[in-house]
CSV table of C-alpha atoms in Angstrom, one decimal:
chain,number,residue,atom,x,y,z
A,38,UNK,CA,107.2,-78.3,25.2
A,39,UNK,CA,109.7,-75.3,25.4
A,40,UNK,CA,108.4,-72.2,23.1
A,41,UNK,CA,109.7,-68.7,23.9
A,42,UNK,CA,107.9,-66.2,23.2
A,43,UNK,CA,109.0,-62.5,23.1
A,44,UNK,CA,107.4,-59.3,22.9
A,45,UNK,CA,107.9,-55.9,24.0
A,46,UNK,CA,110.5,-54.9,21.4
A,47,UNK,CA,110.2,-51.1,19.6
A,48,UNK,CA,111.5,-47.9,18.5
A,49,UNK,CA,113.0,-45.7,21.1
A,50,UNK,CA,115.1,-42.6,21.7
A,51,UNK,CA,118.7,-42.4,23.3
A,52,UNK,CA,118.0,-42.7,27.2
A,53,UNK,CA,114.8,-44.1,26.8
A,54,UNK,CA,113.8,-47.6,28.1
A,55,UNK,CA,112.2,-50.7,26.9
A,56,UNK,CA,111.3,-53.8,28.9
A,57,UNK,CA,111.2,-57.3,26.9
A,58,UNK,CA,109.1,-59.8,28.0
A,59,UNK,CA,109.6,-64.1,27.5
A,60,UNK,CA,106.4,-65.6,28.2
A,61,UNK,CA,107.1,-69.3,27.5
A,62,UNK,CA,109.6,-69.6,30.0
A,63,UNK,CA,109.6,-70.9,33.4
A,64,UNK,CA,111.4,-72.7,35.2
A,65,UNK,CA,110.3,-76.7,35.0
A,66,UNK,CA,111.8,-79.7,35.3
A,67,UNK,CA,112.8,-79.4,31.8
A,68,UNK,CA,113.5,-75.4,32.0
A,69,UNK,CA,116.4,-74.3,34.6
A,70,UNK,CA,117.5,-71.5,32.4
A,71,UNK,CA,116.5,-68.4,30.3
A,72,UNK,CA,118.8,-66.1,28.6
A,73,UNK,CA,118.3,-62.8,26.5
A,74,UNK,CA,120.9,-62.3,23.4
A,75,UNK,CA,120.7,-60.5,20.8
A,76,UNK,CA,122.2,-59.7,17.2
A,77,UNK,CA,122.9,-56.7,15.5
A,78,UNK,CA,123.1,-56.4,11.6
A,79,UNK,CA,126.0,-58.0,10.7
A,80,UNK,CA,127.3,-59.2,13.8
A,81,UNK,CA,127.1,-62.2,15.8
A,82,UNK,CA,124.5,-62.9,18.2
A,83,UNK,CA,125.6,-62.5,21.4
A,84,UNK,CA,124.0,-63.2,25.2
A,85,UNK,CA,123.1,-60.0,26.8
A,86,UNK,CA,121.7,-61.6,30.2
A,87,UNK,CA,121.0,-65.0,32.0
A,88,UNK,CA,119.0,-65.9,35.0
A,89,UNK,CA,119.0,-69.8,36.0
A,90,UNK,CA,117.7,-71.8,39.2
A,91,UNK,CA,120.6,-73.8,40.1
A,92,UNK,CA,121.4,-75.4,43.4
A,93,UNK,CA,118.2,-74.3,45.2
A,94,UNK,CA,118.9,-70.7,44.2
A,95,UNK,CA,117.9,-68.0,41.1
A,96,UNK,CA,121.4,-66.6,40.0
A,97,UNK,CA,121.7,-63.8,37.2
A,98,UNK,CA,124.4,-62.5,35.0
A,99,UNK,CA,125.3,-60.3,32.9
A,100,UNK,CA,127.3,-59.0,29.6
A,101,UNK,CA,129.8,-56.2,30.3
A,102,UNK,CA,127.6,-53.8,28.2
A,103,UNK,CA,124.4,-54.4,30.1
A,104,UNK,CA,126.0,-54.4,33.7
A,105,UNK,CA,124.5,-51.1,35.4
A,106,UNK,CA,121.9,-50.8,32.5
A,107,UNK,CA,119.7,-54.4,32.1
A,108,UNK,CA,117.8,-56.3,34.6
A,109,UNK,CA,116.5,-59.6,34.1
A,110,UNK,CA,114.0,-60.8,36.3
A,111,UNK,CA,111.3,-63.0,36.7
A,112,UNK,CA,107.4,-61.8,36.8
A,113,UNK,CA,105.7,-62.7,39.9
A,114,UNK,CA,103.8,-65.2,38.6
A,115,UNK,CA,107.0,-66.7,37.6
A,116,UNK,CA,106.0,-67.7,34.0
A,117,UNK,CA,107.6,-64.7,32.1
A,118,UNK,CA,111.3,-64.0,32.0
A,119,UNK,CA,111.6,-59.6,31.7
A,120,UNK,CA,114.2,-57.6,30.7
A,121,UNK,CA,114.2,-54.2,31.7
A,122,UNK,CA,116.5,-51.8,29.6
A,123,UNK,CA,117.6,-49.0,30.7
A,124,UNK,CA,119.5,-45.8,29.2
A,125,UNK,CA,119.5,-47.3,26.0
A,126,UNK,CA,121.9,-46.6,23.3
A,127,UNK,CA,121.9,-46.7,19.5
A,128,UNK,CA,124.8,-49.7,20.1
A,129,UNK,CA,121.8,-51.4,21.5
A,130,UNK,CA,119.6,-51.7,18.2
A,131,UNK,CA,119.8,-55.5,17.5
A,132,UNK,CA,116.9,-57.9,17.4
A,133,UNK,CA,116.7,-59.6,21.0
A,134,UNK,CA,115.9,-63.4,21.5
A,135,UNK,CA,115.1,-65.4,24.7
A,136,UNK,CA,116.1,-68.7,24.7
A,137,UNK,CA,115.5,-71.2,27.1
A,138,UNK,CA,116.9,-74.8,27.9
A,139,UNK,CA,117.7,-77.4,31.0
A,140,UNK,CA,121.7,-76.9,31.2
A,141,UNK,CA,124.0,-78.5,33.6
A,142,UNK,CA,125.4,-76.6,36.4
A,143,UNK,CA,127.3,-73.5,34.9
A,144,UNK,CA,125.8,-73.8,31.6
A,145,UNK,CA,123.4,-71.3,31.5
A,146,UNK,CA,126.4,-69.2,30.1
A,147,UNK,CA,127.2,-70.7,27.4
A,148,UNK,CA,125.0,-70.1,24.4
A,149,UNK,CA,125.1,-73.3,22.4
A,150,UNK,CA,123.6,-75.2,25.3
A,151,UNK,CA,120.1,-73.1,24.4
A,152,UNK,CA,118.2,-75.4,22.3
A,153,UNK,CA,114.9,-73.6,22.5
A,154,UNK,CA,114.7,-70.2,20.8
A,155,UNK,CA,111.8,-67.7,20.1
A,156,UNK,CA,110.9,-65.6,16.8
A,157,UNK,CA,113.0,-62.5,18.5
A,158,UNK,CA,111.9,-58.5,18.7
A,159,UNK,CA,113.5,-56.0,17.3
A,160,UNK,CA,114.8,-53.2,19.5
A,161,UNK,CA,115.7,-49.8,17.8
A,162,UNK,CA,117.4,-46.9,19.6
A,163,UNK,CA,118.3,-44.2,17.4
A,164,UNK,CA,120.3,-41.4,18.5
């Protein structure tokens, strides 16, 4: 059984950092991908980064927004998926999810293929 489980969210400054943590998700023969998204009041949730095994190799991408900022990574006992945040902005205040599923090859970037979501944490910047 796939359960996600996130912690690591909280209350920061403008420039500070936070890192996210998925525990719940490595990769198995049922789990080839994790992804971090997020959802801001009133908008719609949307992926923030991805890392997948597929063909042999761990790939990663990004949203525009988190390119230069975010790394997603895995732990080195490979059984937590992290996100490290970096410069953080008030733009970023959203509750983060990880999500985690088996996709087919190029799937990990598309959101509706996730079918196994956690609780979320909230993430608060405030300027």
């Amino acid at each position: 059984q796939v359960q996600p489980v996130e912690s690591g969210g909280g209350s920061v400054q403008a420039g500070g950092s936070l890192r996210l943590s998925c525990a719940g998700s490595q990769f198995t023969r049922i789990t080839n991908c994790v992804g971090w998204h997020r959802q801001g009041s009133g908008k719609e949730r949307e992926t923030v980064a991805i890392i997948s095994y597929e063909g042999g190799a761990i790939t990663t991408d990004y949203a525009d927004f988190a390119k230069g900022r975010f790394t997603i990574s895995q732990d080195t006992a490979k059984t937590t998926v992290l996100l490290q945040m970096n410069s953080l902005k008030p733009e970023d205040t959203a509750m983060y999810y990880c999500a985690a599923e088996r996709v087919p090859y190029g799937g990990c970037r598309v959101m509706s293929h996730f079918g196994h979501w956690g609780q979320g944490t909230q993430v608060t910047v405030s300027s």
